[in-house]
Amino acid sequence: MTFTPHRRPRRLRTSPAMRRLVRETRVHPAQLVLPLFVHESLTEPREIASMPGVSQLPLGGLAAAIDEAAAAGIGGVMLFAIPAERDATGSAACEADGILNRAIEVADEAADGRLVVMADLCLDEFTDHGHCGVLAADGSVDNDATLEIYGRMAVAQADAGATVLGLSGMMDGQVAAVRAALDDAGHQDTSILAYAAKYASAAYGPFRDAVESELEGDRRTYQMDPANRVEGSLEAALDEAEGADILMVKPALPYLDVLADVASEATVPVAAYHVSGEYTQIEAAAANGWIDRKAAHLEAATSIVRAGASIVLTYAALDLARWLRED
Ligand code: PBG
């Protein structure tokens, strides 16, 4: 005798129309943020070898990239910059004519309110040792000396027109320090996106090529241990209490448990960063014909949103926006 189940979840999977009707998670282009790299010494775009489809842009190419992103309907861009000169304290980060601050000005004008211009607030692109903060005499990363510089960098970015500052350095107290510096300078309306739970991940490798990182060693004294989940909640709670407007978990897919925790505990929007190494894993496998590129990117973005992110930073933002519109 054959057994006849009376509960049949497959009924709701019988057709594309039915699946679309009952779908729990929908990703919209407005939730996507595209990271962009501006290189001070370039006059033409240069493809990043370890990030197929992603290029370093000359400052002169930024406005067109912003236009493309706005036309695709994506929600924002996150600007990173590679300066021509680096030093021990990352001084170009705080100068009005530093490449990142000039890029913010160009992006702000090009965006013209069509998308949100965000800027990375961290010293690693500007220091000749590649760390996210300044070094103490013993070579360790000096937390509190770095906070003072972050404050000045924040004011320079806000002066240049950045709407959202992405604090990615993982220094203790950085959100409170930057908030105070912004408010003192009259930038009450500049928002803080805090990389709250940022793990010391192997998945940042291609990004370090993209920004030509000078780092030797690792960031394990300030970025989080991948083994720790509860600590992700602590970092997020501290950043929210210090005044973060948006919290972020990074990387995304290996940390969906942390993302789900943070999303359920936070009372501000939560973002997740599908980082360079997560992107290139898909790209490399797809280039070999081992994985369906479109399906893999859509599944990644959908899973990140399902776990609780309302904002997704992804290098595939332009393609995703197109695929989502076609859908
Ligand atoms: C540091 C920073 C990093 C990334 C974003 N901001 C690299 C790092 O912490 O070493 C990585 C992003 C990516 O891998 O896509 N300012």
mmCIF file of C-alpha atoms and ligand atoms in Angstrom:
data_model
loop_
_atom_site.group_PDB
_atom_site.id
_atom_site.type_symbol
_atom_site.label_atom_id
_atom_site.label_comp_id
_atom_site.label_asym_id
_atom_site.label_seq_id
_atom_site.Cartn_x
_atom_site.Cartn_y
_atom_site.Cartn_z
ATOM 1 C CA MET A 1 0.000 0.000 0.000
ATOM 2 C CA THR A 2 1.389 3.424 -0.905
ATOM 3 C CA PHE A 3 1.514 6.030 1.821
ATOM 4 C CA THR A 4 -0.340 9.240 1.018
ATOM 5 C CA PRO A 5 0.939 12.340 2.838
ATOM 6 C CA HIS A 6 -1.808 14.818 3.672
ATOM 7 C CA ARG A 7 0.579 17.742 4.169
ATOM 8 C CA ARG A 8 2.185 18.612 0.825
ATOM 9 C CA PRO A 9 4.452 21.708 0.842
ATOM 10 C CA ARG A 10 5.227 20.939 -2.802
ATOM 11 C CA ARG A 11 1.785 22.332 -3.750
ATOM 12 C CA LEU A 12 3.198 25.833 -3.346
ATOM 13 C CA ARG A 13 6.126 25.023 -5.629
ATOM 14 C CA THR A 14 4.168 23.727 -8.609
ATOM 15 C CA SER A 15 4.574 26.699 -10.976
ATOM 16 C CA PRO A 16 6.681 29.838 -11.371
ATOM 17 C CA ALA A 17 3.577 31.924 -10.627
ATOM 18 C CA MET A 18 2.867 30.019 -7.411
ATOM 19 C CA ARG A 19 6.483 30.240 -6.277
ATOM 20 C CA ARG A 20 6.505 33.945 -6.987
ATOM 21 C CA LEU A 21 3.281 34.424 -5.017
ATOM 22 C CA VAL A 22 4.551 32.752 -1.834
ATOM 23 C CA ARG A 23 8.164 33.976 -1.969
ATOM 24 C CA GLU A 24 9.239 35.314 1.440
ATOM 25 C CA THR A 25 12.237 37.367 0.380
ATOM 26 C CA ARG A 26 12.486 39.823 -2.487
ATOM 27 C CA VAL A 27 15.642 41.716 -3.280
ATOM 28 C CA HIS A 28 15.241 45.182 -4.781
ATOM 29 C CA PRO A 29 17.966 47.129 -6.628
ATOM 30 C CA ALA A 30 17.489 50.018 -4.163
ATOM 31 C CA GLN A 31 18.950 47.806 -1.418
ATOM 32 C CA LEU A 32 22.212 47.292 -3.270
ATOM 33 C CA VAL A 33 25.398 49.281 -2.784
ATOM 34 C CA LEU A 34 28.241 49.133 -5.318
ATOM 35 C CA PRO A 35 31.823 49.543 -4.034
ATOM 36 C CA LEU A 36 33.996 51.674 -6.362
ATOM 37 C CA PHE A 37 37.787 52.081 -6.417
ATOM 38 C CA VAL A 38 39.313 55.388 -7.517
ATOM 39 C CA HIS A 39 43.048 55.435 -8.215
ATOM 40 C CA GLU A 40 44.881 58.761 -8.027
ATOM 41 C CA SER A 41 47.609 57.804 -10.541
ATOM 42 C CA LEU A 42 45.476 56.364 -13.335
ATOM 43 C CA THR A 43 44.204 58.067 -16.466
ATOM 44 C CA GLU A 44 42.385 54.969 -17.795
ATOM 45 C CA PRO A 45 40.420 52.274 -15.939
ATOM 46 C CA ARG A 46 42.527 49.256 -14.963
ATOM 47 C CA GLU A 47 40.959 45.852 -14.425
ATOM 48 C CA ILE A 48 41.824 44.243 -11.073
ATOM 49 C CA ALA A 49 43.365 40.861 -11.935
ATOM 50 C CA SER A 50 41.894 39.026 -8.943
ATOM 51 C CA MET A 51 38.439 40.647 -9.322
ATOM 52 C CA PRO A 52 37.126 39.941 -12.848
ATOM 53 C CA GLY A 53 34.694 42.625 -13.951
ATOM 54 C CA VAL A 54 35.911 45.160 -11.358
ATOM 55 C CA SER A 55 38.281 48.006 -12.238
ATOM 56 C CA GLN A 56 40.230 50.723 -10.541
ATOM 57 C CA LEU A 57 38.914 53.992 -11.975
ATOM 58 C CA PRO A 58 40.674 57.247 -12.703
ATOM 59 C CA LEU A 59 38.999 60.214 -11.024
ATOM 60 C CA GLY A 60 37.863 61.287 -14.498
ATOM 61 C CA GLY A 61 35.918 58.036 -14.893
ATOM 62 C CA LEU A 62 33.986 58.273 -11.660
ATOM 63 C CA ALA A 63 31.083 60.433 -12.838
ATOM 64 C CA ALA A 64 30.256 57.938 -15.593
ATOM 65 C CA ALA A 65 30.336 55.061 -13.088
ATOM 66 C CA ILE A 66 27.935 56.948 -10.831
ATOM 67 C CA ASP A 67 25.622 57.594 -13.789
ATOM 68 C CA GLU A 68 25.613 53.897 -14.631
ATOM 69 C CA ALA A 69 24.824 52.950 -11.024
ATOM 70 C CA ALA A 70 22.041 55.521 -10.807
ATOM 71 C CA ALA A 71 20.579 54.374 -14.119
ATOM 72 C CA ALA A 72 20.599 50.796 -12.802
ATOM 73 C CA GLY A 73 18.512 51.980 -9.846
ATOM 74 C CA ILE A 74 20.902 50.839 -7.159
ATOM 75 C CA GLY A 75 20.745 52.463 -3.741
ATOM 76 C CA GLY A 76 24.263 53.722 -3.238
ATOM 77 C CA VAL A 77 27.966 53.534 -3.887
ATOM 78 C CA MET A 78 30.785 52.981 -1.401
ATOM 79 C CA LEU A 79 33.945 54.830 -2.412
ATOM 80 C CA PHE A 80 37.460 53.564 -1.790
ATOM 81 C CA ALA A 81 40.568 55.348 -3.056
ATOM 82 C CA ILE A 82 44.187 54.505 -3.741
ATOM 83 C CA PRO A 83 46.460 57.529 -3.185
ATOM 84 C CA ALA A 84 49.648 58.187 -5.141
ATOM 85 C CA GLU A 85 51.624 58.625 -1.899
ATOM 86 C CA ARG A 86 51.336 56.923 1.459
ATOM 87 C CA ASP A 87 52.878 57.737 4.839
ATOM 88 C CA ALA A 88 52.916 56.441 8.404
ATOM 89 C CA THR A 89 49.870 58.398 9.548
ATOM 90 C CA GLY A 90 47.833 58.289 6.323
ATOM 91 C CA SER A 91 47.808 62.072 6.108
ATOM 92 C CA ALA A 92 46.202 62.230 2.632
ATOM 93 C CA ALA A 93 43.023 60.836 4.204
ATOM 94 C CA CYS A 94 42.399 64.115 6.019
ATOM 95 C CA GLU A 95 43.397 66.555 3.274
ATOM 96 C CA ALA A 96 40.660 68.244 1.269
ATOM 97 C CA ASP A 97 42.585 67.517 -1.935
ATOM 98 C CA GLY A 98 43.303 63.906 -0.919
ATOM 99 C CA ILE A 99 42.061 61.527 -3.609
ATOM 100 C CA LEU A 100 39.199 60.062 -1.594
ATOM 101 C CA ASN A 101 37.863 63.483 -0.657
ATOM 102 C CA ARG A 102 38.091 64.672 -4.260
ATOM 103 C CA ALA A 103 36.304 61.499 -5.334
ATOM 104 C CA ILE A 104 33.501 62.204 -2.852
ATOM 105 C CA GLU A 105 33.028 65.675 -4.344
ATOM 106 C CA VAL A 106 32.863 64.307 -7.883
ATOM 107 C CA ALA A 107 30.494 61.499 -6.857
ATOM 108 C CA ASP A 108 28.225 63.814 -4.902
ATOM 109 C CA GLU A 109 27.856 66.121 -7.869
ATOM 110 C CA ALA A 110 27.375 63.279 -10.360
ATOM 111 C CA ALA A 111 24.840 61.493 -8.164
ATOM 112 C CA ASP A 112 22.737 64.626 -7.799
ATOM 113 C CA GLY A 113 20.512 62.937 -5.229
ATOM 114 C CA ARG A 114 19.808 59.845 -7.346
ATOM 115 C CA LEU A 115 21.728 57.520 -5.019
ATOM 116 C CA VAL A 116 23.523 57.719 -1.672
ATOM 117 C CA VAL A 117 27.247 58.475 -1.736
ATOM 118 C CA MET A 118 29.145 56.591 0.966
ATOM 119 C CA ALA A 119 32.867 56.718 1.676
ATOM 120 C CA ASP A 120 35.182 54.291 3.403
ATOM 121 C CA LEU A 121 36.512 55.797 6.606
ATOM 122 C CA CYS A 122 39.700 53.917 7.441
ATOM 123 C CA LEU A 123 43.430 54.544 7.158
ATOM 124 C CA ASP A 124 44.604 51.323 5.512
ATOM 125 C CA GLU A 125 44.521 52.752 1.985
ATOM 126 C CA PHE A 126 46.581 55.732 3.138
ATOM 127 C CA THR A 127 49.233 54.263 5.430
ATOM 128 C CA ASP A 128 52.569 52.961 4.153
ATOM 129 C CA HIS A 129 52.349 50.027 6.592
ATOM 130 C CA GLY A 130 48.812 49.161 5.484
ATOM 131 C CA HIS A 131 47.216 49.021 8.930
ATOM 132 C CA CYS A 132 43.823 50.571 9.601
ATOM 133 C CA GLY A 133 45.275 52.848 12.278
ATOM 134 C CA VAL A 134 48.525 54.504 13.283
ATOM 135 C CA LEU A 135 51.231 52.520 15.021
ATOM 136 C CA ALA A 136 52.564 52.936 18.550
ATOM 137 C CA ALA A 137 56.320 52.805 19.236
ATOM 138 C CA ASP A 138 56.132 49.059 19.818
ATOM 139 C CA GLY A 139 54.505 48.492 16.399
ATOM 140 C CA SER A 140 51.009 47.783 17.722
ATOM 141 C CA VAL A 141 47.995 49.626 16.311
ATOM 142 C CA ASP A 142 47.311 52.572 18.626
ATOM 143 C CA ASN A 143 43.546 52.663 19.168
ATOM 144 C CA ASP A 144 43.089 56.063 20.769
ATOM 145 C CA ALA A 145 45.630 57.928 18.621
ATOM 146 C CA THR A 146 43.767 56.557 15.592
ATOM 147 C CA LEU A 147 40.417 57.869 16.836
ATOM 148 C CA GLU A 148 41.666 61.444 16.676
ATOM 149 C CA ILE A 149 42.642 60.974 13.023
ATOM 150 C CA TYR A 150 39.333 59.255 12.188
ATOM 151 C CA GLY A 151 37.574 62.338 13.576
ATOM 152 C CA ARG A 152 39.470 64.629 11.215
ATOM 153 C CA MET A 153 39.019 62.240 8.298
ATOM 154 C CA ALA A 154 35.269 62.173 8.980
ATOM 155 C CA VAL A 155 35.012 65.959 8.894
ATOM 156 C CA ALA A 156 36.994 66.086 5.631
ATOM 157 C CA GLN A 157 34.654 63.503 4.070
ATOM 158 C CA ALA A 158 31.542 65.302 5.271
ATOM 159 C CA ASP A 159 32.941 68.627 4.012
ATOM 160 C CA ALA A 160 33.461 66.958 0.621
ATOM 161 C CA GLY A 161 29.800 65.938 0.518
ATOM 162 C CA ALA A 162 29.649 62.326 1.726
ATOM 163 C CA THR A 163 26.202 61.407 3.056
ATOM 164 C CA VAL A 164 27.229 58.176 4.799
ATOM 165 C CA LEU A 165 30.621 57.370 6.306
ATOM 166 C CA GLY A 166 31.596 53.697 6.400
ATOM 167 C CA LEU A 167 33.709 53.153 9.488
ATOM 168 C CA SER A 168 35.677 50.023 8.664
ATOM 169 C CA GLY A 169 38.720 50.236 10.942
ATOM 170 C CA MET A 170 37.430 48.252 13.942
ATOM 171 C CA MET A 171 38.956 50.618 16.527
ATOM 172 C CA ASP A 172 37.137 50.613 19.872
ATOM 173 C CA GLY A 173 35.080 53.786 20.346
ATOM 174 C CA GLN A 174 35.318 54.834 16.693
ATOM 175 C CA VAL A 175 31.610 55.489 16.253
ATOM 176 C CA ALA A 176 31.392 57.751 19.308
ATOM 177 C CA ALA A 177 34.601 59.580 18.363
ATOM 178 C CA VAL A 178 33.483 60.186 14.775
ATOM 179 C CA ARG A 179 29.967 61.218 15.838
ATOM 180 C CA ALA A 180 31.421 63.798 18.247
ATOM 181 C CA ALA A 181 33.830 65.162 15.622
ATOM 182 C CA LEU A 182 31.056 65.446 13.016
ATOM 183 C CA ASP A 183 28.667 67.167 15.409
ATOM 184 C CA ASP A 184 31.371 69.604 16.561
ATOM 185 C CA ALA A 185 31.942 70.567 12.941
ATOM 186 C CA GLY A 186 28.241 71.115 12.267
ATOM 187 C CA HIS A 187 27.743 67.869 10.335
ATOM 188 C CA GLN A 188 24.792 66.587 12.377
ATOM 189 C CA ASP A 189 23.145 65.109 9.297
ATOM 190 C CA THR A 190 26.068 63.012 8.124
ATOM 191 C CA SER A 191 25.256 59.349 8.803
ATOM 192 C CA ILE A 192 27.485 56.610 10.165
ATOM 193 C CA LEU A 193 27.454 53.109 8.744
ATOM 194 C CA ALA A 194 29.469 51.104 11.250
ATOM 195 C CA TYR A 195 31.283 47.976 10.177
ATOM 196 C CA ALA A 196 30.221 46.649 13.546
ATOM 197 C CA ALA A 197 31.006 42.945 13.287
ATOM 198 C CA LYS A 198 33.945 42.784 10.921
ATOM 199 C CA TYR A 199 35.863 39.531 10.978
ATOM 200 C CA ALA A 200 39.550 38.923 10.192
ATOM 201 C CA SER A 201 38.672 37.037 7.014
ATOM 202 C CA ALA A 202 40.590 35.241 4.285
ATOM 203 C CA ALA A 203 37.961 36.628 1.922
ATOM 204 C CA TYR A 204 39.544 40.119 1.828
ATOM 205 C CA GLY A 205 42.476 38.931 -0.312
ATOM 206 C CA PRO A 206 41.316 40.311 -3.695
ATOM 207 C CA PHE A 207 40.330 43.642 -2.087
ATOM 208 C CA ARG A 208 43.887 44.065 -0.892
ATOM 209 C CA ASP A 209 45.000 43.743 -4.525
ATOM 210 C CA ALA A 210 42.338 46.259 -5.513
ATOM 211 C CA VAL A 211 43.705 48.865 -3.089
ATOM 212 C CA GLU A 212 47.334 47.761 -3.547
ATOM 213 C CA SER A 213 47.577 47.152 0.189
ATOM 214 C CA GLU A 214 51.003 47.425 1.805
ATOM 215 C CA LEU A 215 49.973 45.242 4.727
ATOM 216 C CA GLU A 216 52.361 42.631 6.036
ATOM 217 C CA GLY A 217 51.011 40.359 8.714
ATOM 218 C CA ASP A 218 47.335 40.503 9.601
ATOM 219 C CA ARG A 219 44.622 42.520 11.346
ATOM 220 C CA ARG A 220 43.799 40.031 14.079
ATOM 221 C CA THR A 221 44.359 42.486 16.942
ATOM 222 C CA TYR A 222 41.444 44.622 15.743
ATOM 223 C CA GLN A 223 39.249 42.577 13.392
ATOM 224 C CA MET A 224 37.216 39.802 14.996
ATOM 225 C CA ASP A 225 38.055 36.150 15.420
ATOM 226 C CA PRO A 226 35.925 34.139 12.931
ATOM 227 C CA ALA A 227 35.139 31.696 15.735
ATOM 228 C CA ASN A 228 33.132 34.234 17.740
ATOM 229 C CA ARG A 229 29.389 34.698 17.410
ATOM 230 C CA VAL A 230 28.284 36.329 20.677
ATOM 231 C CA GLU A 231 31.005 38.930 20.294
ATOM 232 C CA GLY A 232 29.339 40.013 17.037
ATOM 233 C CA SER A 233 26.283 40.988 19.059
ATOM 234 C CA LEU A 234 28.466 42.895 21.525
ATOM 235 C CA GLU A 235 30.211 44.870 18.780
ATOM 236 C CA ALA A 236 26.875 45.707 17.166
ATOM 237 C CA ALA A 237 25.277 46.754 20.466
ATOM 238 C CA LEU A 238 28.226 49.022 21.321
ATOM 239 C CA ASP A 239 28.161 50.668 17.896
ATOM 240 C CA GLU A 240 24.421 51.226 18.064
ATOM 241 C CA ALA A 241 24.769 52.733 21.554
ATOM 242 C CA GLU A 242 27.592 54.974 20.309
ATOM 243 C CA GLY A 243 25.283 56.361 17.640
ATOM 244 C CA ALA A 244 25.690 54.231 14.524
ATOM 245 C CA ASP A 245 22.838 54.888 12.078
ATOM 246 C CA ILE A 246 23.398 51.618 10.202
ATOM 247 C CA LEU A 247 25.205 48.484 11.389
ATOM 248 C CA MET A 248 27.092 46.121 9.130
ATOM 249 C CA VAL A 249 28.244 42.518 9.304
ATOM 250 C CA LYS A 250 31.186 41.520 7.112
ATOM 251 C CA PRO A 251 31.859 39.185 5.313
ATOM 252 C CA ALA A 252 28.320 38.047 4.586
ATOM 253 C CA LEU A 253 27.718 34.403 3.672
ATOM 254 C CA PRO A 254 30.124 32.753 6.156
ATOM 255 C CA TYR A 255 28.563 34.917 8.916
ATOM 256 C CA LEU A 256 24.802 34.622 8.293
ATOM 257 C CA ASP A 257 24.367 33.427 11.894
ATOM 258 C CA VAL A 258 25.934 36.642 13.169
ATOM 259 C CA LEU A 259 23.895 38.658 10.658
ATOM 260 C CA ALA A 260 20.656 37.038 11.833
ATOM 261 C CA ASP A 261 21.565 37.754 15.474
ATOM 262 C CA VAL A 262 22.446 41.380 14.801
ATOM 263 C CA ALA A 263 19.346 41.913 12.648
ATOM 264 C CA SER A 264 17.066 40.573 15.372
ATOM 265 C CA GLU A 265 18.714 42.615 18.125
ATOM 266 C CA ALA A 266 19.274 45.949 16.379
ATOM 267 C CA THR A 267 16.838 48.843 16.175
ATOM 268 C CA VAL A 268 18.637 50.399 13.186
ATOM 269 C CA PRO A 269 18.985 49.073 9.622
ATOM 270 C CA VAL A 270 21.516 46.292 9.135
ATOM 271 C CA ALA A 271 23.789 45.911 6.126
ATOM 272 C CA ALA A 272 26.046 43.073 5.036
ATOM 273 C CA TYR A 273 29.095 43.153 2.785
ATOM 274 C CA HIS A 274 29.439 40.332 0.253
ATOM 275 C CA VAL A 275 33.194 40.879 0.103
ATOM 276 C CA SER A 276 35.802 40.537 -2.607
ATOM 277 C CA GLY A 277 36.707 36.916 -1.882
ATOM 278 C CA GLU A 278 33.049 35.880 -1.800
ATOM 279 C CA TYR A 279 32.561 37.590 -5.178
ATOM 280 C CA THR A 280 35.654 36.045 -6.745
ATOM 281 C CA GLN A 281 34.742 32.543 -5.590
ATOM 282 C CA ILE A 282 31.616 32.840 -7.737
ATOM 283 C CA GLU A 283 33.441 34.540 -10.618
ATOM 284 C CA ALA A 284 36.270 31.993 -10.736
ATOM 285 C CA ALA A 285 33.946 29.009 -10.608
ATOM 286 C CA ALA A 286 31.677 30.553 -13.242
ATOM 287 C CA ALA A 287 34.639 31.303 -15.527
ATOM 288 C CA ASN A 288 35.497 27.603 -15.366
ATOM 289 C CA GLY A 289 31.949 26.648 -16.215
ATOM 290 C CA TRP A 290 31.532 25.028 -12.798
ATOM 291 C CA ILE A 291 28.701 27.203 -11.513
ATOM 292 C CA ASP A 292 25.878 29.315 -12.956
ATOM 293 C CA ARG A 293 27.071 32.878 -12.349
ATOM 294 C CA LYS A 294 23.661 34.562 -12.402
ATOM 295 C CA ALA A 295 21.986 31.947 -10.218
ATOM 296 C CA ALA A 296 24.876 32.000 -7.734
ATOM 297 C CA HIS A 297 24.866 35.795 -7.360
ATOM 298 C CA LEU A 298 21.068 35.908 -7.034
ATOM 299 C CA GLU A 299 21.135 33.131 -4.439
ATOM 300 C CA ALA A 300 23.873 34.903 -2.470
ATOM 301 C CA ALA A 301 22.039 38.247 -2.401
ATOM 302 C CA THR A 302 18.712 36.607 -1.578
ATOM 303 C CA SER A 303 20.243 34.616 1.277
ATOM 304 C CA ILE A 304 21.889 37.698 2.748
ATOM 305 C CA VAL A 305 18.573 39.566 2.717
ATOM 306 C CA ARG A 306 16.708 36.518 4.058
ATOM 307 C CA ALA A 307 19.123 36.378 7.013
ATOM 308 C CA GLY A 308 18.221 39.957 7.935
ATOM 309 C CA ALA A 309 20.199 42.478 5.902
ATOM 310 C CA SER A 310 18.193 45.337 4.431
ATOM 311 C CA ILE A 311 21.272 46.660 2.589
ATOM 312 C CA VAL A 312 23.795 44.558 0.632
ATOM 313 C CA LEU A 313 27.206 45.756 -0.523
ATOM 314 C CA THR A 314 28.168 43.714 -3.563
ATOM 315 C CA TYR A 315 30.519 43.977 -6.533
ATOM 316 C CA ALA A 316 27.771 42.366 -8.613
ATOM 317 C CA ALA A 317 25.296 45.192 -7.888
ATOM 318 C CA LEU A 318 24.938 46.317 -11.517
ATOM 319 C CA ASP A 319 24.299 42.820 -12.862
ATOM 320 C CA LEU A 320 22.002 41.991 -9.958
ATOM 321 C CA ALA A 321 19.955 45.125 -10.556
ATOM 322 C CA ARG A 322 19.503 44.131 -14.199
ATOM 323 C CA TRP A 323 18.600 40.524 -13.378
ATOM 324 C CA LEU A 324 16.148 41.614 -10.695
ATOM 325 C CA ARG A 325 14.448 44.018 -13.091
ATOM 326 C CA GLU A 326 14.178 41.327 -15.789
ATOM 327 C CA ASP A 327 12.617 38.951 -13.280
HETATM 328 C C1 PBG B 1 39.508 48.113 5.200
HETATM 329 C C2 PBG B 1 38.559 47.358 4.364
HETATM 330 C C3 PBG B 1 38.740 46.090 3.847
HETATM 331 C C4 PBG B 1 37.608 45.789 3.122
HETATM 332 C C5 PBG B 1 36.762 46.880 3.190
HETATM 333 N N1 PBG B 1 37.357 47.837 3.974
HETATM 334 C C6 PBG B 1 39.893 45.196 3.869
HETATM 335 C C7 PBG B 1 40.482 44.744 5.123
HETATM 336 O O1 PBG B 1 39.915 44.880 6.196
HETATM 337 O O2 PBG B 1 41.580 44.237 5.017
HETATM 338 C C8 PBG B 1 37.393 44.495 2.410
HETATM 339 C C9 PBG B 1 36.304 44.476 1.411
HETATM 340 C C10 PBG B 1 36.360 43.317 0.508
HETATM 341 O O3 PBG B 1 37.121 42.350 0.687
HETATM 342 O O4 PBG B 1 35.583 43.349 -0.469
HETATM 343 N N2 PBG B 1 39.361 49.485 5.055
#
